[in-house]
Coordinates of C-alpha atoms and ligand atoms in Angstrom, one line a residue:
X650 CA -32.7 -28.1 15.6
X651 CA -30.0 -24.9 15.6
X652 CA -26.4 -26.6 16.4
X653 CA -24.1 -25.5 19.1
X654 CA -20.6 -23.9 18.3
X655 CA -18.4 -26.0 20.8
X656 CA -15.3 -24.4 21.4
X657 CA -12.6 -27.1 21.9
X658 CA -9.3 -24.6 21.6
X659 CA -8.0 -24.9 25.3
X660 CA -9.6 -28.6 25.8
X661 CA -8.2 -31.2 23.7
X662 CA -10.7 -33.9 24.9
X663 CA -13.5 -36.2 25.5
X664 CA -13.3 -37.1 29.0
X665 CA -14.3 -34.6 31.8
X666 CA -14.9 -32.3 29.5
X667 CA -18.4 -29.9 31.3
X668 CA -18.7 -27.3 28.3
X669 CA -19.2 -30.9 26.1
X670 CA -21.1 -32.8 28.3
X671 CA -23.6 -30.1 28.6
X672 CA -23.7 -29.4 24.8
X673 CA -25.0 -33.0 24.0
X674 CA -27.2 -32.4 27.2
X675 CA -29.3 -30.3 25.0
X676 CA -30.2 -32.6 22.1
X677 CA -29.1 -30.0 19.6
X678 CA -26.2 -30.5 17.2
X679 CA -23.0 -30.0 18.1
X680 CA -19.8 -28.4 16.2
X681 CA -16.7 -28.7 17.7
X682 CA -14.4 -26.4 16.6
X683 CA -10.9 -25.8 17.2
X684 CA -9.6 -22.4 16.4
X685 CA -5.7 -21.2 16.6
X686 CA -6.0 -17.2 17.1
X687 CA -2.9 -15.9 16.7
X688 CA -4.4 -12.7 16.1
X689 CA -6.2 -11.3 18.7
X690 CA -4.6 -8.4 20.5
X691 CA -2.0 -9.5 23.1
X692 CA -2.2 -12.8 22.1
X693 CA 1.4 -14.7 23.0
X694 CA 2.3 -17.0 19.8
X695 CA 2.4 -20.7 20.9
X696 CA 5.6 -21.7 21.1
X697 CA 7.8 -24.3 18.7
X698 CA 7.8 -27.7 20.8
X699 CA 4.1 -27.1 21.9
X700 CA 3.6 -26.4 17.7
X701 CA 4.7 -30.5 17.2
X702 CA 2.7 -31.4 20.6
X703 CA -0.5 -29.6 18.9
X704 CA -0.2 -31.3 15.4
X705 CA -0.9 -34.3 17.0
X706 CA -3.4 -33.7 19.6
X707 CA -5.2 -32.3 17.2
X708 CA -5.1 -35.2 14.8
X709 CA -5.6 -37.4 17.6
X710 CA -9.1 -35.1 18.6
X711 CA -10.3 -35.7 15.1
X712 CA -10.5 -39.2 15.2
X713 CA -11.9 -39.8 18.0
X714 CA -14.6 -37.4 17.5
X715 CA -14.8 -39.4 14.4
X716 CA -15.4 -42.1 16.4
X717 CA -18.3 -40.4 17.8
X718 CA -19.9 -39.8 14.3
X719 CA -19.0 -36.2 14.5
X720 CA -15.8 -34.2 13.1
X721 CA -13.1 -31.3 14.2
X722 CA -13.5 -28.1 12.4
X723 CA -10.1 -26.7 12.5
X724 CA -9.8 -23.0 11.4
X725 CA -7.0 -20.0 12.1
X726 CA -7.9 -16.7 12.9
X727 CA -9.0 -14.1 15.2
X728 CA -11.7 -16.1 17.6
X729 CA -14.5 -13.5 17.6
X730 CA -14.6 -13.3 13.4
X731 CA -14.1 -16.6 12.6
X732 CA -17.0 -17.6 15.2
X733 CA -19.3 -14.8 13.7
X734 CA -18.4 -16.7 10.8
X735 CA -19.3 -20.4 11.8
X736 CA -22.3 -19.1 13.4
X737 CA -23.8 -17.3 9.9
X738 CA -23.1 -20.7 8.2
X739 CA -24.5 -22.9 10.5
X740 CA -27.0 -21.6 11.7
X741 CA -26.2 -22.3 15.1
X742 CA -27.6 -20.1 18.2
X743 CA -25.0 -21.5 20.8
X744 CA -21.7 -21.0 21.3
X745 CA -20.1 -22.9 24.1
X746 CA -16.6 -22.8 25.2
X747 CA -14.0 -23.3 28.5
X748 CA -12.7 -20.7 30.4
X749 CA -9.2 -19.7 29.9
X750 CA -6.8 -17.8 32.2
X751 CA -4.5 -16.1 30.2
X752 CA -5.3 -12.1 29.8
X753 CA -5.3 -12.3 26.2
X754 CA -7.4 -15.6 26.4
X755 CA -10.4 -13.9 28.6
X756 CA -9.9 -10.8 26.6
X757 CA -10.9 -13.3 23.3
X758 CA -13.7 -14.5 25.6
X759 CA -15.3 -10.8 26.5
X760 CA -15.0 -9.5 23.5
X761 CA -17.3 -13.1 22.0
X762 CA -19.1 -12.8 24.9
X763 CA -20.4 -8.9 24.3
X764 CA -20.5 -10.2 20.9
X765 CA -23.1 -12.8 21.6
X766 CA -25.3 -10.8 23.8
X767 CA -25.6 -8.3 21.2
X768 CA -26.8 -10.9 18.6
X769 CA -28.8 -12.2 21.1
X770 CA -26.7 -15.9 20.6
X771 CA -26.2 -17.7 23.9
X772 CA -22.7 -17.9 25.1
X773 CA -21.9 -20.5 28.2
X774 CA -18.4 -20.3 29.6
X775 CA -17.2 -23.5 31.8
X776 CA -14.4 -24.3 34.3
X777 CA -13.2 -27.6 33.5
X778 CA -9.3 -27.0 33.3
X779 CA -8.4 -26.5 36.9
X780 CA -9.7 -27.8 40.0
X781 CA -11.1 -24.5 40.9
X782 CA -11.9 -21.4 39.6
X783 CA -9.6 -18.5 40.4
X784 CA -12.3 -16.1 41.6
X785 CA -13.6 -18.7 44.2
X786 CA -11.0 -17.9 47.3
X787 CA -9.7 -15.1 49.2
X788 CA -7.6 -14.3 52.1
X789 CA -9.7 -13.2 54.7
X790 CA -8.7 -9.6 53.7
X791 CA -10.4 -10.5 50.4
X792 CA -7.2 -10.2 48.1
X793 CA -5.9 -12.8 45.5
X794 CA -2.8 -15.5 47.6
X795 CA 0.1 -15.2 47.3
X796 CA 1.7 -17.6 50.0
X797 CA 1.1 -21.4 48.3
X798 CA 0.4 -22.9 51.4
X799 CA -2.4 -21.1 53.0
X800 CA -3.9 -21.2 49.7
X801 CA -3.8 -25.1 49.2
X802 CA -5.1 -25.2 52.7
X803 CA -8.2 -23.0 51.7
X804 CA -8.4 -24.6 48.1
X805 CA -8.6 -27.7 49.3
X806 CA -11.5 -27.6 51.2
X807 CA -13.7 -26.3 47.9
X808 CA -12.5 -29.1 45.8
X809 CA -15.1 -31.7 44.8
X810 CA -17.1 -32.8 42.2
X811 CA -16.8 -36.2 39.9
X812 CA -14.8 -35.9 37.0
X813 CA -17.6 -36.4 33.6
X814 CA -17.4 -39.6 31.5
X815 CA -16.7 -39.1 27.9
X816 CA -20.1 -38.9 25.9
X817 CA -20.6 -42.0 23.6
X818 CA -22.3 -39.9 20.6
X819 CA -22.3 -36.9 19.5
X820 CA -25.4 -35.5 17.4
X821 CA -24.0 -33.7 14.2
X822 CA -25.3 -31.2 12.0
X823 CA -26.9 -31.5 8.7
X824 CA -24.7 -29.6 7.1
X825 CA -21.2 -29.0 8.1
X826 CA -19.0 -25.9 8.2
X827 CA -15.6 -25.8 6.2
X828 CA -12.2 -26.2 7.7
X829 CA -8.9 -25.7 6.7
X830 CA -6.5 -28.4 6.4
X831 CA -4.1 -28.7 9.6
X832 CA -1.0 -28.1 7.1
X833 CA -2.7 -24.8 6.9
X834 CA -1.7 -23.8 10.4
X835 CA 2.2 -24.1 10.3
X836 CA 2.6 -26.6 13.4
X837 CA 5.5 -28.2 12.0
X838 CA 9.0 -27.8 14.1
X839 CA 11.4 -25.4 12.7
X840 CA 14.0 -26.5 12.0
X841 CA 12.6 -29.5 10.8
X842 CA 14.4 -32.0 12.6
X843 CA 13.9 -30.6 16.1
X844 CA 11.2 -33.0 16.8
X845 CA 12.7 -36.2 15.9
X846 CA 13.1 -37.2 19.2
X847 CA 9.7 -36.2 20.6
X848 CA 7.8 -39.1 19.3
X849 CA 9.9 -41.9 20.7
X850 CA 9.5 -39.5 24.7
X851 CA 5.2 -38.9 23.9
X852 CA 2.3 -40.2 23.1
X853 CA 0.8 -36.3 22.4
X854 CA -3.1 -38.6 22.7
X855 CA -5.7 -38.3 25.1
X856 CA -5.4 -42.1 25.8
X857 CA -1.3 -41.1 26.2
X858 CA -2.5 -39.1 29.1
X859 CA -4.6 -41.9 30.7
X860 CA -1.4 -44.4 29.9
X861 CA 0.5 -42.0 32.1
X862 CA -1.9 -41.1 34.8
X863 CA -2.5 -44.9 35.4
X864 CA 1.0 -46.0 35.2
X865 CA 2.0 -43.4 37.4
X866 CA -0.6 -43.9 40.1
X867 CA 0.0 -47.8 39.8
X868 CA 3.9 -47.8 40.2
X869 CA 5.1 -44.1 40.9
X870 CA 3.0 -42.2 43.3
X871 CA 3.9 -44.1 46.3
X872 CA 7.5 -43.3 45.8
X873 CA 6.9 -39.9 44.8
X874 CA 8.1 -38.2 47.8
X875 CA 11.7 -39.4 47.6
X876 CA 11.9 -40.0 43.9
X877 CA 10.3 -36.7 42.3
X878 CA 13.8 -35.1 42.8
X879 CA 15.9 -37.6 40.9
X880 CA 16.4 -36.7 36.9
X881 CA 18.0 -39.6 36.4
X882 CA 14.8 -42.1 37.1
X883 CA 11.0 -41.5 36.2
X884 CA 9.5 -40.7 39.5
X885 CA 7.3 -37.9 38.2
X886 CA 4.0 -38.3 36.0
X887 CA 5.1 -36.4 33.2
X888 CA 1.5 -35.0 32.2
X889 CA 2.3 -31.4 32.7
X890 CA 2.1 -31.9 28.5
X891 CA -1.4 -33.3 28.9
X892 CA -2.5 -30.4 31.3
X893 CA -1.3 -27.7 29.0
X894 CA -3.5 -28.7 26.0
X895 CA -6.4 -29.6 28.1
X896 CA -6.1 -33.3 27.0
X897 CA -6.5 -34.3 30.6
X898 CA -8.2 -32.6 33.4
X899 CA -7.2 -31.6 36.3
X900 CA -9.9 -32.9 38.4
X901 CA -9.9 -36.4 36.5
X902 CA -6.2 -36.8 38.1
X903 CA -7.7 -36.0 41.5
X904 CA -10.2 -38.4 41.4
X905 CA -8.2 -41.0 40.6
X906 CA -5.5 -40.2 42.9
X907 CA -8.2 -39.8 46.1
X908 CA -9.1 -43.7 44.3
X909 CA -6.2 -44.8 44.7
X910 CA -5.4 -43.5 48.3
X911 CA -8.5 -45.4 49.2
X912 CA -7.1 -48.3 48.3
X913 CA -3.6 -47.7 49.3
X914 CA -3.7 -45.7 52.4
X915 CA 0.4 -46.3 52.9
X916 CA 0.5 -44.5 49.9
X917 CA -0.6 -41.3 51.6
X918 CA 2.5 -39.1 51.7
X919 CA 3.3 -39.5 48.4
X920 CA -0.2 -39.2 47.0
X921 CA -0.9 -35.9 48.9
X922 CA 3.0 -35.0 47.7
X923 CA 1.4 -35.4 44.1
X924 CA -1.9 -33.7 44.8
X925 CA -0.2 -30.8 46.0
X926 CA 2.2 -30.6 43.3
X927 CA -1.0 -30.1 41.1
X928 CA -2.2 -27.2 43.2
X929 CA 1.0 -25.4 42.5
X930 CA -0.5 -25.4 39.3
X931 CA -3.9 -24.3 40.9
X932 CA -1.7 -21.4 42.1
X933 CA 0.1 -20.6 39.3
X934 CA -3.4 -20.0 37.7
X935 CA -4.4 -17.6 40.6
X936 CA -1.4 -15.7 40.1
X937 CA -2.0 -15.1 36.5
X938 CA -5.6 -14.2 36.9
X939 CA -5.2 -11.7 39.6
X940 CA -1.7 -10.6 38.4
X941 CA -2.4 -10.4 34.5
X942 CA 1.1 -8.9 34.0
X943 CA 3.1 -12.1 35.3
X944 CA 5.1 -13.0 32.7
X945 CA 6.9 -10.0 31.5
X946 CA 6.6 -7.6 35.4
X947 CA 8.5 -9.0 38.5
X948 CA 5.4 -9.3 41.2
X949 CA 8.0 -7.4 43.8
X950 CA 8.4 -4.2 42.3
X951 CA 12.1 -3.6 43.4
X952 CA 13.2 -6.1 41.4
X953 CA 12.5 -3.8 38.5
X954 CA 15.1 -2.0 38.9
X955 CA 17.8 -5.2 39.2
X956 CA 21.0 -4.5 37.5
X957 CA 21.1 -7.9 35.0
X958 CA 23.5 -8.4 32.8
X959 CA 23.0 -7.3 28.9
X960 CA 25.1 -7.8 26.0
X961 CA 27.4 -10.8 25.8
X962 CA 24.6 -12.7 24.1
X963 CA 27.4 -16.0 23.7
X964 CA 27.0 -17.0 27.6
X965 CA 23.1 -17.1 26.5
X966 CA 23.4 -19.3 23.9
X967 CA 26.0 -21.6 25.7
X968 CA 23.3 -22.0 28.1
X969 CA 20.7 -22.5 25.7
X970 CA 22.8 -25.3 24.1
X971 CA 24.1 -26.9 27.3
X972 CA 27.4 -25.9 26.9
X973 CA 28.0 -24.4 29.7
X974 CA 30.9 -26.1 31.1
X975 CA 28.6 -27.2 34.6
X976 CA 27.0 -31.0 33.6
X977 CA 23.7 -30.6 35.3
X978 CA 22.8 -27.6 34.1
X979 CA 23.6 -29.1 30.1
X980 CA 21.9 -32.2 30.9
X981 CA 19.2 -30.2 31.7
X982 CA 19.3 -27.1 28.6
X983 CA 19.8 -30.5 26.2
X984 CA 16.9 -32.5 27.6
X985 CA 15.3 -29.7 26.9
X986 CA 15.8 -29.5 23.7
X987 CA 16.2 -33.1 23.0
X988 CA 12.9 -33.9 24.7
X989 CA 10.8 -30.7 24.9
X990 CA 10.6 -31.6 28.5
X991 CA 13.1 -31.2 31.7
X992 CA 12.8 -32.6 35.4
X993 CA 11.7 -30.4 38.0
X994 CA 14.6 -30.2 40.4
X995 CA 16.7 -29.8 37.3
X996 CA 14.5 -26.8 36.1
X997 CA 15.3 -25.3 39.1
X998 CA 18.9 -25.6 38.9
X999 CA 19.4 -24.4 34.9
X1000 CA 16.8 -21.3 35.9
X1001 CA 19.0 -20.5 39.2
X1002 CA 22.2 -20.7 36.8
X1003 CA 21.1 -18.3 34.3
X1004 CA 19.5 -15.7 36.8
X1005 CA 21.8 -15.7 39.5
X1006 CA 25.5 -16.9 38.7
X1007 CA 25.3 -15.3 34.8
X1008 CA 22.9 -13.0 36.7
X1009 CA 21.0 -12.5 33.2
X1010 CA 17.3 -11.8 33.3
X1011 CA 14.5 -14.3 34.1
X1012 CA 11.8 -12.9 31.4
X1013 CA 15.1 -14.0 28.8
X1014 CA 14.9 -17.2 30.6
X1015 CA 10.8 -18.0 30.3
X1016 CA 11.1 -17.0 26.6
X1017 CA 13.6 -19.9 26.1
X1018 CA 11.4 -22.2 28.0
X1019 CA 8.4 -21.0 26.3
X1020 CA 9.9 -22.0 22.7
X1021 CA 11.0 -25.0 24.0
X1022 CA 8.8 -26.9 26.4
X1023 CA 5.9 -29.0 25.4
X1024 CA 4.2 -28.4 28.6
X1025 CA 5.2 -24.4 28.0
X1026 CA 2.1 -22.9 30.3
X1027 CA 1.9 -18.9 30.8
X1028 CA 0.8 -19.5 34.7
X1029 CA 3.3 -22.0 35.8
X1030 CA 6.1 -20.6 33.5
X1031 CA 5.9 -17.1 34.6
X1032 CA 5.5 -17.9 38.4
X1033 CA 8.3 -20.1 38.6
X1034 CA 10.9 -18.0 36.7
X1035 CA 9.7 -15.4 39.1
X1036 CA 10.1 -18.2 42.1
X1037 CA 13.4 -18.9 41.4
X1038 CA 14.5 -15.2 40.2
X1039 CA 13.3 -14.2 43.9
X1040 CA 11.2 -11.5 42.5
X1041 CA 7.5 -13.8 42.8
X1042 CA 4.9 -14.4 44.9
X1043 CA 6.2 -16.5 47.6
X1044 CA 9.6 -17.0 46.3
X1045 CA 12.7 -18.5 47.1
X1046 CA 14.7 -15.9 48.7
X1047 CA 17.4 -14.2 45.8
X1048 CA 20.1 -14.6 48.0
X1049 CA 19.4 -18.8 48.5
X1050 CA 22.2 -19.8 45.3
X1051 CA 22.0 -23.1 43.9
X1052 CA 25.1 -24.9 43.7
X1053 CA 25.0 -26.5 40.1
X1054 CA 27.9 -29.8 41.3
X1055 CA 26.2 -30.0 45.2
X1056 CA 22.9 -30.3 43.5
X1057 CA 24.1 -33.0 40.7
X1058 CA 26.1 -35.4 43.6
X1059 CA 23.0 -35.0 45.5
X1060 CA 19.9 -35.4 43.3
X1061 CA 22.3 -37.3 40.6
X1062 CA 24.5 -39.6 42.5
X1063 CA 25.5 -42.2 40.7
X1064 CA 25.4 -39.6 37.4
X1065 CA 23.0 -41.6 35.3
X1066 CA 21.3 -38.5 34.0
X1067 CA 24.3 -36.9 33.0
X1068 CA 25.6 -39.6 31.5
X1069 CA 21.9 -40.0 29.7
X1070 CA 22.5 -36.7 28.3
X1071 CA 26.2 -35.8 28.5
X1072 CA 27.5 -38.6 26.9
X1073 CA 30.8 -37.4 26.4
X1074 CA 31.3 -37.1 30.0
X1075 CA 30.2 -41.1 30.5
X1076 CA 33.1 -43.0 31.0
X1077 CA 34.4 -39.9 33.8
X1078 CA 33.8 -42.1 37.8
X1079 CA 31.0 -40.7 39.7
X1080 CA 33.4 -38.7 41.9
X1081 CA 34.2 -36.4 39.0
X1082 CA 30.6 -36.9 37.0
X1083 CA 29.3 -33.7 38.1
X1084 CA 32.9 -31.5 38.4
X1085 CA 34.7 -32.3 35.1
X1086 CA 37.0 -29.2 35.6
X1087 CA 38.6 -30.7 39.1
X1088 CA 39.4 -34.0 37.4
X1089 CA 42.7 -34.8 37.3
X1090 CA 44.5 -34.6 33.8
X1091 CA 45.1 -39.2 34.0
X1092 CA 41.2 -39.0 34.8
X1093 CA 40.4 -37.0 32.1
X1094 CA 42.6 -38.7 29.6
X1095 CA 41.8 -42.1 30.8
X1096 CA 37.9 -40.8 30.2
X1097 CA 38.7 -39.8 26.7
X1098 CA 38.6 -36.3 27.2
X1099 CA 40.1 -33.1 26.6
X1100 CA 38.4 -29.9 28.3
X1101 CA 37.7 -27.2 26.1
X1102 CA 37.2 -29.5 23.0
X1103 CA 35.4 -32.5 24.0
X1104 CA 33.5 -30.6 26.7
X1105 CA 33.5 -27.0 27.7
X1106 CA 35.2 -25.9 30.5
X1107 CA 33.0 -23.7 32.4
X1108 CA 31.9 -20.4 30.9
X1109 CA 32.3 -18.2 34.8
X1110 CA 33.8 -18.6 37.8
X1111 CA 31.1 -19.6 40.7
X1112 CA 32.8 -18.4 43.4
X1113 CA 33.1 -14.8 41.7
X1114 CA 29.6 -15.1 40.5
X1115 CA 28.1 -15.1 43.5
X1116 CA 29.3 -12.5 44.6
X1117 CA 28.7 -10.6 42.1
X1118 CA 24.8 -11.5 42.2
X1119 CA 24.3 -10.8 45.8
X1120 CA 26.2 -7.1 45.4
X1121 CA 23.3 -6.9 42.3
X1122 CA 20.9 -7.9 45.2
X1123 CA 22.0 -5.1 47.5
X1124 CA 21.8 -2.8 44.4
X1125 CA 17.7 -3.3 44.5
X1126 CA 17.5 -2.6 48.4
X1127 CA 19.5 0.6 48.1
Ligands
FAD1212 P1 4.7 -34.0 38.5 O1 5.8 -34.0 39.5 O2 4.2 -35.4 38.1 O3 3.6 -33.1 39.0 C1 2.2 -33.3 38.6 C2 1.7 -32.0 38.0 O4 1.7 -31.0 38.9 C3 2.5 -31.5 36.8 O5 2.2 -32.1 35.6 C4 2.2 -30.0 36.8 O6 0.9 -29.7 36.2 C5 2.0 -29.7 38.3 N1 3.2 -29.2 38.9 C6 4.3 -29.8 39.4 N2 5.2 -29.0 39.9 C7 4.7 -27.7 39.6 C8 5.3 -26.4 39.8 N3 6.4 -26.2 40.5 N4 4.5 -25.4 39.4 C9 3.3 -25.5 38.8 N5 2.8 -26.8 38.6 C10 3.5 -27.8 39.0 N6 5.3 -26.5 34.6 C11 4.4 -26.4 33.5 O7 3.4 -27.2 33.5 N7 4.7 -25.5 32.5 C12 5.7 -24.7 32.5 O8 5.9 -23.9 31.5 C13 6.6 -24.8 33.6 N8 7.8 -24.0 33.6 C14 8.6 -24.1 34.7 C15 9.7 -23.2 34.7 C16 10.6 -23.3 35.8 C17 11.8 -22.4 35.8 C18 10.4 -24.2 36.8 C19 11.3 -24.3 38.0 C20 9.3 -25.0 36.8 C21 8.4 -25.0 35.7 N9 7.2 -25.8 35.7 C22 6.4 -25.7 34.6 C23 6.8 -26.6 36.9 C24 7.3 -28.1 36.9 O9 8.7 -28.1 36.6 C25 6.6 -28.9 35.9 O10 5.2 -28.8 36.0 C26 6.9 -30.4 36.1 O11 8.3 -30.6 36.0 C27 6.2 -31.3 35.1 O12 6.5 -32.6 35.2 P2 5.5 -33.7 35.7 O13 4.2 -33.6 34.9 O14 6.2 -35.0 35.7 O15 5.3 -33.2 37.2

């Protein structure tokens, strides 16, 4: 029997996983393959934190498919030659795969597909990383959303189906191809001690993701509503991580949140808070698909010609490395880098700093966040730097200005997320937490410090800063 070339790149997993359900379906032998293509044209590099995240998935995916009495083949190189090449070796006369969303993804996936048909090789593409395809709604007019919530309202209504159990074997070829050692494909952080802290935040497994997900729905997702927009506890799920390297699916944490409801109805609002929070994903996704250009061209065209700032690179890299003098916005830019991960509201807040108030450009912001994130995703990236910047698809208005301390005394009250990850500003009272620069000089000695040494007194002037980014704002209109 000829095998099947599985393509696992985009779908680190076992469970709910269509393109390998239906590959044992057929009886044949299956490879499964993973395949880092760095190469083909357009392709963005992965990014540093999602580098360490990848390591491990992917040793994680080798054992359990060696579990299953099959094995990873792990190569690096341009998709399209290195599957010609598994395909001579093997023998095989199948290659199936998982649709991705990214331009330069489906433009890997034509080109293999065209590929295929000329060889006269099957090639079966499947959905199985969002809930549902991006081609299946349209406003009435027939043209991609772009509001969110008329397109939850229509999305929902299409989404069913039952997630797929894991397959408990997995027939293996006689003979199997070569792959090249994971050393081989330079995952490891740079510099080296980046990571360090990563392991003690993740579990990068599949079974990780399920610890989540079922923690989460057990004790989070009925306080969801209130306590998804505090940093300082763990109201969120945390498997944005999961999601980006396909090590959980979308429509697994559906089922099990509708499961849950079921059983908990006075769970509803913050169940269906969740759920919906997921099809922001769903709409990131769209966005992409429709709007290919996403990350690097603002979806309102005036915005192109926005006056941001250039030059003073310094202000960059104080926000980079949370030295920015205003304590949320460093807790955040140093769980960040601490953790490869940063809370939601206070994602937000960091990307309305650097747009707005150092009125520097988004794409400079994504790029950080990019190298930075674990859960780094071109859809959801791209979209919300363009939400917050003003210049996306259903955006917050440009002129809306977070206020970095107003946000911190009201998301952080009692400061124990800046004093998580601001530890020199721990022993300051909860009344100055969040404005070290008002503190009185007895406060700040009796805290143990000095500004401008042990902390960083704050690198602009709000009040002018505004300003200054709502006269840029005018500049666009005239
Ligand atoms: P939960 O609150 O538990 O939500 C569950 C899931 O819903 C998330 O895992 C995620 O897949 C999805 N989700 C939640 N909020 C959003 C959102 N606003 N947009 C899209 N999907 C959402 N998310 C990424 O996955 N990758 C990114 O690269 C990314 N970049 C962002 C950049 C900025 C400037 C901002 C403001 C947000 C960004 N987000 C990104 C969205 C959001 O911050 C994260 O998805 C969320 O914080 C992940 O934590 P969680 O899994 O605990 O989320």
């Amino acid at each position: 029997m000829k095998p099947i070339v599985l393509l696992m790149t985009n779908t680190l997993r076992l469970d709910d996983n269509p393109a390998l359900v239906q590959a044992c379906a057929t009886g044949n032998p299956v490879i499964p393959v993973y395949i880092l293509d760095e190469e083909t044209e357009g392709t963005r590099t992965i990014g540093g934190a999602r580098r360490w995240w990848l390591r491990e998935a992917l040793t994680d995916l080798s054992n359990r498919l060696d579990g299953l009495g099959s094995l990873l083949i792990v190569r690096k190189g341009r998709q399209l030659e290195t599957v010609a090449d598994l395909i001579e070796v093997t023998n095989a006369t199948a290659v199936y795969l998982t649709r991705g969303y990214e331009p330069w993804t489906r433009q890997a996936e034509a080109d293999l597909y065209d590929w295929c048909q000329a060889k006269n090789i099957e090639c079966r593409r499947f959905g199985g990383n969002l809930l549902l395809e991006p081609e299946q709604i349209q406003t009435k007019t027939g043209k991609p959303y772009q509001v969110f919530t008329p397109f939850w309202r229509a999305a929902r209504q299409y989404i069913s189906g039952e997630a797929l159990e894991a397959p408990e074997r997995i027939l293996a070829p006689k003979k199997w191809p070569a792959s090249v050692p994971r050393e081989g494909l330079d995952l490891a952080p740079k510099p080296a001690s980046w990571a360090d802290h990563f392991p003690e935040v993740w579990d990068a497994t599949e079974a990780g993701a399920h610890d989540r997900l079922e923690a989460f729905i057990d004790s989070g997702a009925g306080d969801y509503v209130v306590a998804r927009d505090k940093p300082g506890v763990d109201g969120t799920s945390r498997l944005s991580p999961y999601l980006a390297h396909g090590q959980i699916s979308a429509r697994r944490i559906f089922q099990r949140s509708m499961a849950a409801l079921a059983q908990r109805p006075d769970e509803q609002a913050g169940i269906d808070c969740f759920v919906k929070e997921v099809g922001w994903r769903e709409f990131s996704a769209h966005l992409l698909f429709h709007f290919p250009h996403m990350p690097k061209t603002p979806l309102k065209a005036q915005f192109e010609k926005f006056p941001w700032q250039e030059g003073n690179s310094d202000i960059l890299s104080a926000w980079q490395q949370g030295l920015t003098g205003f304590p949320i916005v460093d807790a955040g830019m140093r769980q960040l880098w601490k953790t490869g991960w940063m809370h939601n509201r206070v994602r937000m807040i960091v990307a309305s700093f650097l747009v707005k108030d150092m009125l520097w450009h988004w794409r400079d912001g994504e790029a950080w966040f990019w190298d930075t994130l674990v859960d780094a995703d071109p859809a959801s990236n791209s979209a919300s730097w363009q939400w917050v910047a003003g210049c996306g698809a259903d955006a917050a208005p440009y002129f809306r200005i977070f206020n970095p301390i107003l946000q911190g005394e009201k998301f952080d009250k009692a400061g124990d997320y800046i004093r998580e990850f601001v530890p020199e500003l721990s022993k300051l009272p909860n009344s100055h937490i969040h404005k070290p620069f008002e503190a009185p000089p007895l406060m700040l000695r009796e805290a143990g410090i000095v500004l401008g040494e042990d902390y960083p007194v704050p690198i602009l002037d709000r009040a002018k800063a505004r300003a200054r980014a709502l006269a840029a704002l005018k500049a666009t209109k005239d």
